[in-house]
Short mmCIF file of C-alpha atoms in Angstrom, two decimals:
data_model
loop_
_atom_site.label_atom_id
_atom_site.label_comp_id
_atom_site.label_asym_id
_atom_site.label_seq_id
_atom_site.Cartn_x
_atom_site.Cartn_y
_atom_site.Cartn_z
CA MET A 831 -14.57 -37.59 -7.66
CA GLN A 832 -11.28 -37.16 -5.80
CA ALA A 833 -9.43 -39.52 -8.14
CA ASP A 834 -10.68 -37.46 -11.07
CA ILE A 835 -8.88 -34.40 -9.77
CA PHE A 836 -5.60 -36.28 -9.54
CA ILE A 837 -5.97 -37.67 -13.06
CA LYS A 838 -6.81 -34.21 -14.29
CA ARG A 839 -3.73 -32.77 -12.59
CA ARG A 840 -1.51 -35.44 -14.12
CA ASN A 841 -2.94 -35.00 -17.59
CA GLY A 842 -2.59 -31.24 -17.29
CA GLY A 843 1.07 -31.62 -16.35
CA LEU A 844 1.76 -34.03 -19.19
CA LEU A 845 0.05 -31.73 -21.65
CA PHE A 846 2.11 -28.78 -20.46
CA PHE A 847 5.44 -30.55 -20.84
CA ALA A 848 4.46 -32.01 -24.19
CA SER A 849 3.62 -28.53 -25.52
CA LEU A 850 6.87 -27.18 -24.13
CA ALA A 851 8.86 -29.93 -25.87
CA ILE A 852 7.09 -29.35 -29.18
CA LEU A 853 7.64 -25.60 -28.90
CA THR A 854 11.35 -26.06 -28.20
CA ALA A 855 11.87 -28.56 -31.00
CA GLY A 856 9.84 -26.40 -33.39
CA SER A 857 11.81 -23.25 -32.71
CA MET A 858 15.10 -25.14 -33.06
CA ILE A 859 14.12 -26.55 -36.42
CA ILE A 860 12.85 -23.23 -37.75
CA THR A 861 15.93 -21.28 -36.66
CA GLU A 862 18.30 -24.13 -37.58
CA TYR A 863 19.91 -23.94 -34.17
CA ASP A 864 22.14 -26.91 -33.49
CA VAL A 865 22.26 -27.65 -29.76
CA LEU A 866 25.32 -29.87 -30.03
CA LYS A 867 27.26 -27.28 -31.99
CA GLY A 868 26.11 -24.56 -29.62
CA PHE A 869 27.51 -26.31 -26.58
CA THR A 870 30.72 -27.55 -28.19
CA SER A 871 31.55 -24.06 -29.43
CA ILE A 872 31.45 -22.77 -25.85
CA ALA A 873 34.74 -24.58 -25.23
CA GLY A 874 36.27 -22.92 -28.29
CA ALA A 875 35.06 -19.52 -27.16
CA LEU A 876 36.54 -20.06 -23.70
CA ILE A 877 39.90 -21.05 -25.17
CA TRP A 878 39.93 -17.95 -27.36
CA GLY A 879 38.85 -15.81 -24.40
CA PHE A 880 41.61 -17.07 -22.13
CA SER A 881 44.31 -16.69 -24.77
CA ASN A 882 43.29 -13.22 -25.99
CA PHE A 883 40.71 -11.59 -23.79
CA TYR A 884 42.66 -10.64 -20.69
CA PRO A 885 44.26 -7.36 -19.62
CA ASP A 886 48.01 -7.10 -20.09
CA ALA A 887 50.59 -4.53 -19.05
CA GLY A 888 49.95 -2.42 -22.16
CA SER A 889 46.24 -2.13 -21.45
CA MET A 890 46.98 -0.84 -17.94
CA GLN A 891 48.14 2.41 -19.49
CA LYS A 892 44.57 2.93 -20.63
CA LEU A 893 43.30 2.51 -17.05
CA GLY A 894 43.07 6.25 -16.44
CA ASP A 895 41.01 6.86 -19.57
CA ILE A 896 38.75 3.93 -18.82
CA MET A 897 38.15 5.03 -15.23
CA LEU A 898 37.20 8.48 -16.42
CA LYS A 899 34.63 7.02 -18.81
CA LEU A 900 33.41 4.62 -16.15
CA ARG A 901 32.84 7.47 -13.75
CA GLU A 902 30.88 9.32 -16.40
CA THR A 903 28.72 6.24 -16.98
CA VAL A 904 28.06 5.63 -13.28
CA LEU A 905 27.15 9.25 -12.65
CA MET A 906 24.93 9.33 -15.73
CA SER A 907 23.07 6.22 -14.55
CA ILE A 908 22.55 7.63 -11.07
CA ALA A 909 21.40 11.00 -12.41
CA SER A 910 18.98 9.56 -14.95
CA THR A 911 17.55 7.07 -12.44
CA THR A 912 16.97 9.54 -9.63
CA VAL A 913 15.39 12.13 -11.88
CA ALA A 914 13.22 9.40 -13.42
CA ALA A 915 12.21 8.33 -9.89
CA VAL A 916 10.86 11.80 -9.09
CA PHE A 917 8.64 11.75 -12.18
CA ALA A 918 7.76 8.11 -11.55
CA ILE A 919 6.41 8.98 -8.09
CA LEU A 920 4.08 11.55 -9.65
CA LEU A 921 2.89 9.05 -12.26
CA ALA A 922 2.48 6.36 -9.63
CA LEU A 923 0.41 8.60 -7.36
CA ALA A 924 -1.83 9.52 -10.27
CA GLY A 925 -2.12 5.93 -11.46
CA SER A 926 -2.38 3.92 -8.25
CA ARG A 927 -5.80 2.61 -7.26
CA THR A 928 -5.31 3.89 -3.72
CA THR A 929 -4.23 7.45 -4.43
CA ARG A 930 -5.68 8.32 -7.83
CA MET A 931 -7.68 11.51 -8.07
CA ASN A 932 -9.96 10.22 -10.80
CA ASN A 933 -10.26 7.44 -13.30
CA LEU A 934 -9.18 9.44 -16.34
CA PHE A 935 -5.84 10.50 -14.79
CA SER A 936 -5.28 6.98 -13.61
CA VAL A 937 -5.75 5.42 -17.03
CA ALA A 938 -3.58 8.13 -18.61
CA ALA A 939 -0.77 7.62 -16.07
CA ARG A 940 -0.87 3.85 -16.45
CA GLY A 941 -0.84 4.22 -20.22
CA ILE A 942 2.18 6.53 -20.22
CA ALA A 943 4.07 4.24 -17.87
CA SER A 944 3.21 1.23 -19.99
CA VAL A 945 4.40 2.86 -23.23
CA PHE A 946 7.72 3.93 -21.71
CA ARG A 947 8.23 0.53 -20.15
CA ASN A 948 7.44 -1.53 -23.21
CA ILE A 949 9.68 0.28 -25.68
CA PRO A 950 13.06 -1.45 -25.35
CA LEU A 951 16.01 0.58 -24.19
CA VAL A 952 17.82 -0.04 -27.47
CA ALA A 953 14.88 1.36 -29.41
CA TRP A 954 14.88 4.46 -27.19
CA ALA A 955 18.58 4.92 -27.84
CA MET A 956 18.15 4.58 -31.61
CA VAL A 957 15.18 6.94 -31.79
CA LEU A 958 16.83 9.53 -29.57
CA MET A 959 19.99 9.30 -31.67
CA LEU A 960 18.07 10.73 -34.58
CA ALA A 961 17.06 13.70 -32.48
CA PHE A 962 20.20 14.40 -30.45
CA SER A 963 22.89 12.55 -32.44
CA GLN A 964 25.81 11.01 -30.58
CA SER A 965 25.97 12.84 -27.28
CA PRO A 966 25.77 12.07 -23.57
CA LEU A 967 22.27 13.56 -23.58
CA THR A 968 21.04 10.75 -25.83
CA GLY A 969 22.28 8.08 -23.46
CA TYR A 970 20.94 9.98 -20.49
CA LEU A 971 17.47 10.31 -21.99
CA ALA A 972 17.34 6.69 -23.13
CA LEU A 973 18.05 5.50 -19.58
CA PHE A 974 15.67 8.11 -18.19
CA PHE A 975 12.70 6.96 -20.29
CA GLY A 976 13.31 3.28 -19.64
CA SER A 977 13.64 3.85 -15.89
CA LEU A 978 10.59 6.10 -15.80
CA GLY A 979 8.30 3.40 -17.19
CA PHE A 980 9.67 0.65 -14.99
CA LEU A 981 9.78 2.69 -11.77
CA ALA A 982 6.29 4.11 -12.27
CA ARG A 983 4.91 0.59 -12.48
CA ALA A 984 6.92 -0.63 -9.48
CA PHE A 985 5.95 2.40 -7.38
CA MET A 986 2.27 1.99 -8.27
CA GLU A 987 2.28 -1.55 -6.98
CA THR A 988 4.22 -0.56 -3.89
CA ILE A 989 1.67 2.13 -3.05
CA ASP A 990 -1.30 -0.18 -3.54
CA GLU A 991 0.29 -2.95 -1.54
CA VAL A 992 1.50 -0.89 1.38
CA SER A 993 -0.83 1.95 2.14
CA ASN A 994 -4.41 0.95 1.40
CA ASN A 995 -5.52 0.60 5.03
CA SER A 996 -3.94 3.71 6.46
CA VAL A 997 -5.28 5.80 3.57
CA GLU A 998 -8.79 4.73 4.51
CA ALA A 999 -8.17 5.65 8.14
CA LEU A 1000 -6.84 9.11 7.32
CA GLN A 1001 -9.71 9.79 4.93
CA ALA A 1002 -12.07 8.97 7.76
CA THR A 1003 -10.39 11.55 10.03
CA GLY A 1004 -11.13 14.27 7.48
CA ALA A 1005 -7.54 14.59 6.26
CA GLY A 1006 -7.07 16.10 2.79
CA TYR A 1007 -5.48 14.50 -0.26
CA PHE A 1008 -1.99 15.95 0.24
CA HIS A 1009 -2.08 15.19 3.97
CA ILE A 1010 -2.71 11.56 3.16
CA ILE A 1011 0.05 11.42 0.55
CA PHE A 1012 2.68 12.96 2.80
CA GLN A 1013 1.63 11.49 6.15
CA ALA A 1014 0.60 7.96 5.17
CA VAL A 1015 1.45 6.94 1.60
CA LEU A 1016 5.02 8.20 1.33
CA PRO A 1017 6.17 7.16 4.83
CA SER A 1018 4.89 3.62 4.30
CA SER A 1019 6.13 3.12 0.77
CA MET A 1020 9.44 5.02 0.87
CA PRO A 1021 11.70 2.12 1.92
CA GLN A 1022 10.39 -0.13 -0.84
CA MET A 1023 10.60 2.70 -3.34
CA ILE A 1024 14.24 3.32 -2.42
CA SER A 1025 14.89 -0.38 -2.80
CA TRP A 1026 13.47 -0.26 -6.35
CA LEU A 1027 15.51 2.86 -7.06
CA LEU A 1028 18.73 1.09 -6.03
CA TYR A 1029 17.85 -1.88 -8.19
CA MET A 1030 17.23 0.45 -11.11
CA ILE A 1031 20.60 2.17 -10.64
CA GLU A 1032 22.33 -1.23 -10.73
CA THR A 1033 20.47 -2.24 -13.87
CA ASN A 1034 21.16 1.09 -15.52
CA ILE A 1035 24.90 0.86 -14.99
CA ARG A 1036 24.83 -2.47 -16.82
CA ASP A 1037 22.55 -1.09 -19.53
CA ALA A 1038 24.54 2.12 -19.84
CA THR A 1039 27.28 0.01 -21.41
CA LEU A 1040 24.97 -1.11 -24.17
CA VAL A 1041 23.47 2.34 -24.62
CA GLY A 1042 27.01 3.72 -24.69
CA ILE A 1043 27.96 1.41 -27.55
CA LEU A 1044 24.97 2.67 -29.54
CA THR A 1045 25.25 6.35 -28.70
CA GLY A 1046 29.00 6.60 -28.53
CA THR A 1047 29.29 7.76 -24.96
CA GLY A 1048 30.69 6.56 -21.65
CA ILE A 1049 32.18 3.18 -20.97
CA GLY A 1050 30.27 1.52 -23.80
CA PHE A 1051 32.12 3.74 -26.27
CA SER A 1052 35.49 2.81 -24.77
CA PHE A 1053 34.64 -0.86 -25.09
CA GLU A 1054 33.61 -0.51 -28.68
CA LEU A 1055 36.66 1.57 -29.55
CA TYR A 1056 39.12 -0.98 -28.15
CA TYR A 1057 37.18 -3.93 -29.45
CA LYS A 1058 36.92 -2.64 -33.01
CA SER A 1059 40.59 -1.66 -33.03
CA LEU A 1060 41.34 -5.29 -32.04
CA ASN A 1061 42.84 -4.20 -28.73
CA TYR A 1062 41.25 -7.12 -26.87
CA HIS A 1063 43.40 -6.64 -23.80
CA ALA A 1064 42.05 -3.16 -23.18
CA ALA A 1065 38.50 -4.29 -24.05
CA SER A 1066 38.72 -7.05 -21.48
CA LEU A 1067 39.92 -4.56 -18.89
CA VAL A 1068 36.76 -2.54 -19.60
CA VAL A 1069 34.56 -5.58 -19.05
CA ILE A 1070 36.30 -6.50 -15.81
CA LEU A 1071 35.97 -2.97 -14.49
CA ILE A 1072 32.25 -2.91 -15.33
CA VAL A 1073 31.72 -6.18 -13.49
CA ILE A 1074 33.61 -4.90 -10.45
CA THR A 1075 31.64 -1.65 -10.47
CA VAL A 1076 28.31 -3.43 -10.65
CA ILE A 1077 29.29 -5.77 -7.81
CA VAL A 1078 30.42 -2.85 -5.66
CA ILE A 1079 27.21 -0.88 -6.32
CA GLU A 1080 25.14 -3.99 -5.64
CA SER A 1081 26.78 -4.63 -2.29
CA ILE A 1082 26.42 -0.99 -1.28
CA SER A 1083 22.73 -1.01 -2.12
CA ASN A 1084 22.24 -4.30 -0.28
CA LYS A 1085 23.72 -2.65 2.81
CA ILE A 1086 21.38 0.32 2.41
CA ARG A 1087 18.42 -2.02 1.98
CA ARG A 1088 19.22 -3.85 5.16
CA VAL A 1089 19.23 -0.58 7.08
CA ILE A 1090 15.99 0.86 5.71
CA LEU A 1091 13.75 -2.20 5.35
CA MET B 1030 -32.49 14.96 20.38
CA ALA B 1031 -30.96 12.36 18.12
CA LEU B 1032 -27.31 12.90 17.19
CA LEU B 1033 -27.53 10.51 14.26
CA GLU B 1034 -30.48 9.46 12.22
CA LEU B 1035 -30.69 7.11 9.27
CA ARG B 1036 -33.84 7.33 7.15
CA ASN B 1037 -34.60 4.61 4.62
CA VAL B 1038 -30.92 4.23 3.76
CA THR B 1039 -30.30 1.98 0.78
CA LYS B 1040 -27.06 0.90 -0.80
CA CYS B 1041 -26.80 -1.14 -4.00
CA TYR B 1042 -23.40 -2.08 -5.38
CA ASN B 1043 -24.98 -3.04 -8.68
CA SER B 1044 -28.47 -3.88 -9.83
CA ALA B 1045 -28.13 -7.45 -8.60
CA SER B 1046 -26.79 -7.07 -5.05
CA THR B 1047 -28.26 -4.90 -2.34
CA ALA B 1048 -26.00 -4.29 0.64
CA LEU B 1049 -28.48 -2.20 2.63
CA SER B 1050 -32.19 -1.92 2.09
CA ASP B 1051 -34.41 0.62 3.82
CA VAL B 1052 -32.35 0.98 7.00
CA SER B 1053 -33.79 3.42 9.52
CA PHE B 1054 -32.77 4.08 13.11
CA SER B 1055 -31.59 6.94 15.26
CA VAL B 1056 -28.93 7.20 17.93
CA ARG B 1057 -29.00 9.55 20.92
CA GLU B 1058 -25.97 11.48 22.08
CA GLY B 1059 -23.73 9.40 24.36
CA GLU B 1060 -25.40 6.12 23.50
CA PHE B 1061 -23.35 2.91 23.13
CA VAL B 1062 -24.85 0.96 20.23
CA SER B 1063 -23.65 -2.44 19.06
CA VAL B 1064 -24.44 -3.73 15.60
CA ILE B 1065 -24.51 -7.50 15.27
CA GLY B 1066 -25.28 -9.82 12.40
CA PRO B 1067 -23.73 -12.52 10.22
CA SER B 1068 -20.75 -11.80 7.98
CA GLY B 1069 -21.81 -10.03 4.81
CA ALA B 1070 -25.01 -8.70 6.37
CA GLY B 1071 -24.00 -5.11 5.63
CA LYS B 1072 -22.63 -4.00 9.02
CA SER B 1073 -19.42 -2.56 7.57
CA THR B 1074 -21.24 -0.91 4.69
CA MET B 1075 -23.68 0.70 7.11
CA LEU B 1076 -20.87 2.13 9.22
CA ARG B 1077 -19.05 3.50 6.19
CA CYS B 1078 -22.19 5.13 4.82
CA ILE B 1079 -22.43 7.24 7.98
CA ASN B 1080 -19.16 9.11 7.31
CA ARG B 1081 -19.54 8.69 3.54
CA MET B 1082 -16.54 6.46 3.02
CA ILE B 1083 -19.21 4.75 0.91
CA GLU B 1084 -21.88 6.78 -0.90
CA VAL B 1085 -25.47 5.71 -0.25
CA THR B 1086 -27.80 4.91 -3.15
CA GLY B 1087 -30.96 6.15 -1.48
CA GLY B 1088 -32.33 7.57 1.75
CA GLU B 1089 -30.85 10.20 4.04
CA ILE B 1090 -28.44 10.36 6.95
CA TYR B 1091 -28.60 13.20 9.47
CA PHE B 1092 -25.67 13.84 11.78
CA ASP B 1093 -25.53 16.67 14.27
CA GLY B 1094 -28.15 18.66 12.38
CA VAL B 1095 -26.79 18.32 8.84
CA ILE B 1096 -27.72 16.04 5.94
CA VAL B 1097 -24.57 14.04 5.30
CA SER B 1098 -25.23 13.28 1.63
CA LYS B 1099 -25.68 16.97 0.72
CA LEU B 1100 -22.28 18.10 1.99
CA ASN B 1101 -19.64 19.33 -0.44
CA LYS B 1102 -16.06 18.11 -0.22
CA ARG B 1103 -14.94 20.71 2.27
CA ASP B 1104 -17.90 20.34 4.61
CA LEU B 1105 -17.56 16.57 4.40
CA ARG B 1106 -14.01 16.86 5.72
CA LYS B 1107 -15.32 19.02 8.54
CA LEU B 1108 -18.00 16.46 9.32
CA ARG B 1109 -15.45 13.65 9.37
CA THR B 1110 -13.36 15.46 11.98
CA LYS B 1111 -16.35 15.04 14.30
CA ILE B 1112 -16.58 11.30 13.67
CA GLY B 1113 -13.71 9.05 14.74
CA MET B 1114 -13.22 5.64 13.19
CA ILE B 1115 -11.60 2.46 14.50
CA PHE B 1116 -10.79 -0.54 12.31
CA GLN B 1117 -10.37 -4.28 12.67
CA HIS B 1118 -6.84 -4.11 11.24
CA TYR B 1119 -6.05 -0.88 13.13
CA ASN B 1120 -5.06 0.87 9.84
CA LEU B 1121 -2.05 2.62 11.32
CA VAL B 1122 0.99 3.76 9.40
CA ASP B 1123 3.20 0.99 10.75
CA ARG B 1124 6.51 2.66 10.04
CA LEU B 1125 5.68 5.75 12.06
CA THR B 1126 5.75 6.12 15.83
CA VAL B 1127 2.76 5.99 18.17
CA ILE B 1128 2.70 9.76 18.70
CA GLU B 1129 2.86 10.45 14.94
CA ASN B 1130 -0.02 8.08 14.30
CA VAL B 1131 -2.09 9.61 17.08
CA LEU B 1132 -1.50 13.13 15.76
CA HIS B 1133 -2.84 12.03 12.36
CA GLY B 1134 -6.21 12.46 14.05
CA ARG B 1135 -5.60 16.24 13.92
CA LEU B 1136 -5.04 16.41 10.15
CA GLY B 1137 -8.67 17.16 9.45
CA TYR B 1138 -8.26 20.48 11.26
CA LYS B 1139 -5.10 21.49 9.42
CA SER B 1140 -4.29 23.60 6.40
CA THR B 1141 -2.71 21.74 3.51
CA LEU B 1142 0.82 22.98 4.18
CA ALA B 1143 0.76 22.47 7.96
CA GLY B 1144 -0.61 18.94 7.49
CA VAL B 1145 1.88 18.01 4.79
CA LEU B 1146 4.80 19.17 6.92
CA GLY B 1147 3.30 17.58 10.04
CA ARG B 1148 3.39 20.78 12.10
CA TYR B 1149 1.28 20.36 15.23
CA SER B 1150 0.75 22.96 17.95
CA GLN B 1151 1.86 22.52 21.56
CA GLU B 1152 -1.76 22.06 22.67
CA GLU B 1153 -2.30 19.33 20.11
CA LYS B 1154 0.83 17.51 21.20
CA GLY B 1155 -0.11 17.93 24.86
CA GLN B 1156 -3.57 16.53 24.22
CA ALA B 1157 -2.11 13.59 22.27
CA PHE B 1158 0.25 12.77 25.16
CA ARG B 1159 -2.60 12.95 27.68
CA ILE B 1160 -4.74 10.57 25.63
CA ILE B 1161 -1.83 8.16 25.13
CA LYS B 1162 -1.25 8.17 28.88
CA PHE B 1163 -4.95 7.68 29.57
CA LEU B 1164 -4.90 4.56 27.37
CA GLY B 1165 -1.80 3.23 29.14
CA LEU B 1166 0.63 3.55 26.26
CA ASN B 1167 3.04 6.09 27.80
CA GLU B 1168 5.98 3.68 27.55
CA GLN B 1169 5.42 3.21 23.81
CA VAL B 1170 5.02 6.86 22.80
CA TYR B 1171 8.13 6.84 20.60
CA SER B 1172 7.95 3.19 19.54
CA ARG B 1173 7.26 2.37 15.94
CA CYS B 1174 3.81 0.87 15.51
CA ASP B 1175 5.09 -2.30 13.83
CA GLN B 1176 6.68 -3.20 17.18
CA LEU B 1177 3.39 -3.11 19.09
CA SER B 1178 1.03 -5.96 19.94
CA GLY B 1179 -2.44 -6.07 18.42
CA GLY B 1180 -4.08 -4.72 21.57
CA GLN B 1181 -1.59 -1.85 21.75
CA LYS B 1182 -2.13 -1.03 18.07
CA GLN B 1183 -5.87 -0.85 18.63
CA ARG B 1184 -5.32 1.50 21.57
CA VAL B 1185 -3.31 3.73 19.20
CA GLY B 1186 -6.34 3.55 16.90
CA ILE B 1187 -8.59 4.68 19.75
CA ALA B 1188 -6.16 7.49 20.61
CA ARG B 1189 -6.12 8.66 16.98
CA ALA B 1190 -9.92 8.81 17.05
CA LEU B 1191 -10.04 10.60 20.42
CA VAL B 1192 -7.55 13.30 19.47
CA GLN B 1193 -10.07 14.42 16.85
CA ASN B 1194 -12.39 15.52 19.70
CA PRO B 1195 -15.17 13.55 18.04
CA LYS B 1196 -18.85 13.50 18.92
CA MET B 1197 -19.14 9.93 17.74
CA ILE B 1198 -16.78 7.03 17.11
CA LEU B 1199 -17.51 4.30 14.56
CA CYS B 1200 -15.84 0.99 15.41
CA ASP B 1201 -15.63 -1.63 12.66
CA GLU B 1202 -15.00 -4.99 14.34
CA PRO B 1203 -12.54 -3.48 16.82
CA ILE B 1204 -11.78 -6.77 18.60
CA ALA B 1205 -12.12 -9.30 15.77
CA SER B 1206 -8.33 -9.76 15.49
CA LEU B 1207 -7.55 -9.67 19.21
CA ASP B 1208 -7.18 -12.31 21.91
CA PRO B 1209 -9.78 -12.36 24.72
CA ASN B 1210 -7.56 -10.45 27.10
CA ALA B 1211 -6.79 -7.60 24.71
CA SER B 1212 -10.43 -7.63 23.58
CA LYS B 1213 -11.58 -6.94 27.13
CA ILE B 1214 -9.11 -4.07 27.52
CA ILE B 1215 -10.27 -2.50 24.26
CA MET B 1216 -14.00 -2.91 25.04
CA ASP B 1217 -13.47 -1.48 28.54
CA HIS B 1218 -11.72 1.53 27.04
CA LEU B 1219 -14.51 2.06 24.51
CA ARG B 1220 -17.11 1.84 27.26
CA ASN B 1221 -15.14 4.27 29.47
CA VAL B 1222 -14.76 6.73 26.63
CA SER B 1223 -18.47 6.56 25.97
CA THR B 1224 -19.53 6.94 29.60
CA GLY B 1225 -16.76 9.30 30.74
CA MET B 1226 -16.61 11.66 27.77
CA GLY B 1227 -20.16 11.29 26.51
CA ILE B 1228 -18.97 10.20 23.08
CA THR B 1229 -21.50 8.22 21.06
CA MET B 1230 -20.29 4.77 20.02
CA ILE B 1231 -21.43 2.56 17.17
CA VAL B 1232 -19.62 -0.76 17.33
CA ASN B 1233 -19.83 -3.60 14.82
CA LEU B 1234 -19.35 -6.86 16.66
CA HIS B 1235 -19.24 -10.58 15.99
CA GLN B 1236 -19.52 -11.64 19.62
CA VAL B 1237 -23.10 -11.52 20.87
CA ASN B 1238 -22.10 -11.86 24.51
CA VAL B 1239 -19.75 -8.88 24.22
CA ALA B 1240 -22.58 -6.84 22.71
CA LEU B 1241 -24.88 -7.90 25.57
CA LYS B 1242 -22.35 -6.93 28.19
CA TYR B 1243 -21.27 -3.51 26.95
CA SER B 1244 -24.12 -1.96 24.98
CA ASP B 1245 -26.95 0.38 25.85
CA ARG B 1246 -28.65 -0.81 22.72
CA ILE B 1247 -28.22 -3.52 20.12
CA ILE B 1248 -29.11 -3.39 16.43
CA GLY B 1249 -29.35 -6.69 14.60
CA VAL B 1250 -28.74 -6.73 10.86
CA ASN B 1251 -29.39 -9.52 8.39
CA LYS B 1252 -29.20 -9.32 4.60
CA GLY B 1253 -29.03 -5.53 4.67
CA LYS B 1254 -32.12 -5.10 6.82
CA VAL B 1255 -32.49 -4.10 10.45
CA VAL B 1256 -34.20 -7.11 12.05
CA PHE B 1257 -33.72 -6.14 15.69
CA ASP B 1258 -33.43 -2.82 17.50
CA GLY B 1259 -33.68 -2.82 21.26
CA SER B 1260 -31.98 -3.06 24.65
CA PRO B 1261 -29.73 -6.02 25.54
CA ALA B 1262 -32.50 -7.32 27.82
CA GLU B 1263 -34.84 -7.61 24.85
CA LEU B 1264 -32.43 -9.74 22.85
CA THR B 1265 -33.97 -13.13 23.52
CA PRO B 1266 -32.79 -16.40 21.92
CA GLU B 1267 -35.69 -16.10 19.45
CA ARG B 1268 -34.48 -12.68 18.34
CA ILE B 1269 -30.92 -13.99 17.98
CA TYR B 1270 -32.44 -16.63 15.72
CA ASP B 1271 -33.97 -13.84 13.61
CA ILE B 1272 -30.59 -12.18 13.25
CA TYR B 1273 -28.36 -15.17 12.61
CA GLY B 1274 -30.88 -17.59 11.14
CA SER B 1275 -30.03 -20.42 13.50
CA GLU B 1276 -31.05 -21.63 16.94
CA SER B 1277 -29.04 -19.86 19.62
CA GLY B 1278 -28.30 -23.31 21.01
CA ASP B 1279 -26.30 -23.93 17.84
CA LEU B 1280 -24.36 -20.74 18.27
CA ILE B 1281 -21.43 -20.30 20.60
CA VAL B 1282 -23.24 -17.68 22.64
CA ASP B 1283 -23.14 -17.60 26.39
CA LEU B 1284 -26.40 -16.16 27.64
CA GLY B 1285 -25.94 -17.82 31.03
CA GLU B 1286 -24.26 -14.86 32.67
CA ARG B 1287 -27.13 -12.55 31.94
CA ASN B 1288 -29.84 -15.06 32.77
CA ALA B 1289 -28.20 -15.72 36.13
CA SER B 1290 -28.10 -12.10 37.18
#
């Protein structure tokens, strides 16, 4: 009996890796992707990058413009994320198993969150472009919708994970719905929610670049402008500044996390 | 007059499984009742039916002159303020302080706004401090609950129940997660509260010898049915066999202390 289990385990493992290998090979053949060429061209790309894609003295003159755009992008990300978080809390409270008022609301809230989450950010940006054309509002809304879906889901799980027991206890004391939300659910889940919020702000600053390219706003627009006008030195400066910004924001939010968790 | 009476209470989770079938008993004011029985016998369900954390399928429960199952939402909250509840896992809001958790016991008496904002009167705070002192937690008043030991957390649970000014306290396995030392402290407190303040106690227990030592009366439950209802002196090894379905010699039960006295 015992030996059977081990044989079964081994066969299961073999089967898994065999299927993975077939899947990989299959996709490579269908898409005509050449692994060897893929890896060898990395070297070429690096050489091109080092010889062209670096900031020079001329690009430094653009620093002021770029910083202005960067600030716009960072502020837009923070604004869209925090506003999305407020709405996400409402959705999460309605959708969570612990705090839902009734089944219908819960299913509706989960459905809304799921739709917003599963439409890719790029698709949001494209669709919103049709409505609002190229303006900061388009980028703002695209980030807002994406964050709303993701945060609602994350908050729902946080609430269920953290506050189930204390909710039961407060119900038993005769406390009302809003008492329980404000005295038990929010105090226990706030630190984790803030942690998710910080993560979302980091992600949104990265994504804002892409959204900016599509909607013609913020730092993404600067990048595209320099890149398309073949000013690679300025474009590289944009990339470097984005990386620095993201690292700075990340380390700040890590500090905040350490304090609150 | 009986403070609590269960008449033919039945609870089915679905057509296949019956958690409680035809449970009837009554409890006098000030009585200390232990409920014993194997895991899954329906002890927890029975306790939660009394304050309607779980809705019964059939039968009636009378508490303090009212029929529990007929109450509307508002009257149910009022009823729950008169019934404290203590849990195996304490069910505190870990990130809040001892005093905040204790004052949660007052939420059932509060308007929505006052409860949401956590505004408690001087008398309520004074009462909470007195109870905390009575339970020997005065050094931990402002400590966060996640810094307390299990025994201390359970004392916070008792304080939260007492601050409700309850007529009855339901205890769901109050010492199942505690070491023997802390268990004794908790059981002594429960007994003192019952004797000193005349508060009725219903305590689910796994330890037969603890039930024998502390109770005025013991109710034995097996497979959703009451199979024993009597004083500790009447709980003979044969009756323990009825409850647990095994010879008491096979169980880790120390009847020696009682037999000796």
